[in-house]
């Protein structure tokens, strides 16, 4: 994401730009795919923390 200079957010509503979240003891980030769909990457599944 950073290497491609893509915008990213810590939340799905794009209120925290340039940040990642640390929910459930992992890291999560949201970004838009080339078609504008909001995608999410997580290092730990929900509820695992």
GROMACS .gro file of N, CA and C in nm:
model
  147
    1UNK      N    1   0.084  -0.118   0.000
    1UNK     CA    2   0.000   0.000   0.000
    1UNK      C    3   0.088   0.124   0.000
    2UNK      N    4   0.184   0.128   0.091
    2UNK     CA    5   0.273   0.245   0.097
    2UNK      C    6   0.361   0.253  -0.027
    3UNK      N    7   0.412   0.139  -0.074
    3UNK     CA    8   0.499   0.139  -0.191
    3UNK      C    9   0.428   0.193  -0.314
    4UNK      N   10   0.297   0.170  -0.322
    4UNK     CA   11   0.218   0.219  -0.434
    4UNK      C   12   0.158   0.357  -0.408
    5UNK      N   13   0.188   0.413  -0.292
    5UNK     CA   14   0.139   0.545  -0.252
    5UNK      C   15  -0.014   0.553  -0.256
    6UNK      N   16  -0.079   0.443  -0.207
    6UNK     CA   17  -0.225   0.439  -0.202
    6UNK      C   18  -0.273   0.504  -0.073
    7UNK      N   19  -0.389   0.566  -0.078
    7UNK     CA   20  -0.451   0.618   0.043
    7UNK      C   21  -0.503   0.500   0.124
    8UNK      N   22  -0.492   0.510   0.257
    8UNK     CA   23  -0.543   0.404   0.343
    8UNK      C   24  -0.594   0.466   0.472
    9UNK      N   25  -0.677   0.389   0.543
    9UNK     CA   26  -0.744   0.437   0.663
    9UNK      C   27  -0.746   0.327   0.769
   10UNK      N   28  -0.760   0.369   0.895
   10UNK     CA   29  -0.770   0.274   1.006
   10UNK      C   30  -0.912   0.225   1.026
   11UNK      N   31  -1.008   0.282   0.955
   11UNK     CA   32  -1.149   0.248   0.976
   11UNK      C   33  -1.222   0.241   0.842
   12UNK      N   34  -1.332   0.166   0.837
   12UNK     CA   35  -1.405   0.148   0.711
   12UNK      C   36  -1.478   0.273   0.663
   13UNK      N   37  -1.491   0.373   0.749
   13UNK     CA   38  -1.562   0.496   0.710
   13UNK      C   39  -1.467   0.607   0.667
   14UNK      N   40  -1.337   0.573   0.658
   14UNK     CA   41  -1.234   0.664   0.610
   14UNK      C   42  -1.224   0.791   0.693
   15UNK      N   43  -1.234   0.777   0.825
   15UNK     CA   44  -1.223   0.891   0.916
   15UNK      C   45  -1.082   0.907   0.973
   16UNK      N   46  -0.997   0.804   0.960
   16UNK     CA   47  -0.862   0.806   1.017
   16UNK      C   48  -0.760   0.779   0.906
   17UNK      N   49  -0.731   0.879   0.822
   17UNK     CA   50  -0.640   0.858   0.709
   17UNK      C   51  -0.495   0.836   0.751
   18UNK      N   52  -0.426   0.753   0.675
   18UNK     CA   53  -0.284   0.729   0.698
   18UNK      C   54  -0.252   0.652   0.824
   19UNK      N   55  -0.350   0.585   0.882
   19UNK     CA   56  -0.330   0.510   1.007
   19UNK      C   57  -0.378   0.366   0.989
   20UNK      N   58  -0.330   0.278   1.076
   20UNK     CA   59  -0.382   0.142   1.086
   20UNK      C   60  -0.444   0.126   1.224
   21UNK      N   61  -0.533   0.029   1.239
   21UNK     CA   62  -0.593   0.005   1.370
   21UNK      C   63  -0.525  -0.115   1.436
   22UNK      N   64  -0.546  -0.129   1.565
   22UNK     CA   65  -0.485  -0.240   1.641
   22UNK      C   66  -0.592  -0.320   1.715
   23UNK      N   67  -0.709  -0.334   1.654
   23UNK     CA   68  -0.817  -0.410   1.716
   23UNK      C   69  -0.781  -0.558   1.729
   24UNK      N   70  -0.826  -0.619   1.834
   24UNK     CA   71  -0.806  -0.763   1.860
   24UNK      C   72  -0.658  -0.803   1.863
   25UNK      N   73  -0.571  -0.709   1.897
   25UNK     CA   74  -0.430  -0.740   1.912
   25UNK      C   75  -0.353  -0.754   1.782
   26UNK      N   76  -0.413  -0.720   1.672
   26UNK     CA   77  -0.345  -0.726   1.543
   26UNK      C   78  -0.343  -0.589   1.478
   27UNK      N   79  -0.335  -0.587   1.347
   27UNK     CA   80  -0.338  -0.462   1.272
   27UNK      C   81  -0.441  -0.475   1.161
   28UNK      N   82  -0.508  -0.366   1.132
   28UNK     CA   83  -0.606  -0.364   1.025
   28UNK      C   84  -0.596  -0.235   0.947
   29UNK      N   85  -0.626  -0.244   0.819
   29UNK     CA   86  -0.619  -0.126   0.733
   29UNK      C   87  -0.726  -0.139   0.624
   30UNK      N   88  -0.777  -0.027   0.580
   30UNK     CA   89  -0.878  -0.020   0.475
   30UNK      C   90  -0.825   0.064   0.361
   31UNK      N   91  -0.858   0.023   0.238
   31UNK     CA   92  -0.818   0.100   0.121
   31UNK      C   93  -0.916   0.070   0.009
   32UNK      N   94  -0.917   0.155  -0.092
   32UNK     CA   95  -1.007   0.136  -0.206
   32UNK      C   96  -0.933   0.063  -0.317
   33UNK      N   97  -1.001  -0.035  -0.378
   33UNK     CA   98  -0.943  -0.100  -0.494
   33UNK      C   99  -0.958  -0.007  -0.615
   34UNK      N  100  -0.900  -0.042  -0.731
   34UNK     CA  101  -0.908   0.048  -0.847
   34UNK      C  102  -1.051   0.081  -0.891
   35UNK      N  103  -1.148  -0.003  -0.856
   35UNK     CA  104  -1.287   0.023  -0.892
   35UNK      C  105  -1.363   0.099  -0.783
   36UNK      N  106  -1.294   0.136  -0.675
   36UNK     CA  107  -1.356   0.212  -0.569
   36UNK      C  108  -1.420   0.131  -0.458
   37UNK      N  109  -1.400  -0.002  -0.461
   37UNK     CA  110  -1.454  -0.087  -0.355
   37UNK      C  111  -1.363  -0.080  -0.232
   38UNK      N  112  -1.422  -0.067  -0.116
   38UNK     CA  113  -1.349  -0.060   0.010
   38UNK      C  114  -1.300  -0.199   0.049
   39UNK      N  115  -1.168  -0.216   0.061
   39UNK     CA  116  -1.110  -0.345   0.099
   39UNK      C  117  -1.047  -0.335   0.237
   40UNK      N  118  -1.041  -0.449   0.305
   40UNK     CA  119  -0.989  -0.455   0.441
   40UNK      C  120  -0.883  -0.563   0.449
   41UNK      N  121  -0.772  -0.532   0.515
   41UNK     CA  122  -0.668  -0.630   0.543
   41UNK      C  123  -0.653  -0.639   0.694
   42UNK      N  124  -0.651  -0.762   0.746
   42UNK     CA  125  -0.637  -0.785   0.890
   42UNK      C  126  -0.524  -0.883   0.915
   43UNK      N  127  -0.451  -0.864   1.026
   43UNK     CA  128  -0.348  -0.960   1.063
   43UNK      C  129  -0.399  -1.062   1.163
   44UNK      N  130  -0.516  -1.036   1.225
   44UNK     CA  131  -0.581  -1.130   1.316
   44UNK      C  132  -0.731  -1.124   1.291
   45UNK      N  133  -0.800  -1.237   1.300
   45UNK     CA  134  -0.944  -1.236   1.278
   45UNK      C  135  -1.019  -1.164   1.391
   46UNK      N  136  -1.136  -1.112   1.358
   46UNK     CA  137  -1.220  -1.048   1.458
   46UNK      C  138  -1.248  -1.143   1.574
   47UNK      N  139  -1.247  -1.091   1.694
   47UNK     CA  140  -1.278  -1.170   1.812
   47UNK      C  141  -1.163  -1.253   1.865
   48UNK      N  142  -1.044  -1.240   1.807
   48UNK     CA  143  -0.932  -1.323   1.851
   48UNK      C  144  -0.848  -1.256   1.960
   49UNK      N  145  -0.878  -1.131   1.993
   49UNK     CA  146  -0.794  -1.058   2.088
   49UNK      C  147  -0.836  -1.064   2.229
   0.00000   0.00000   0.00000
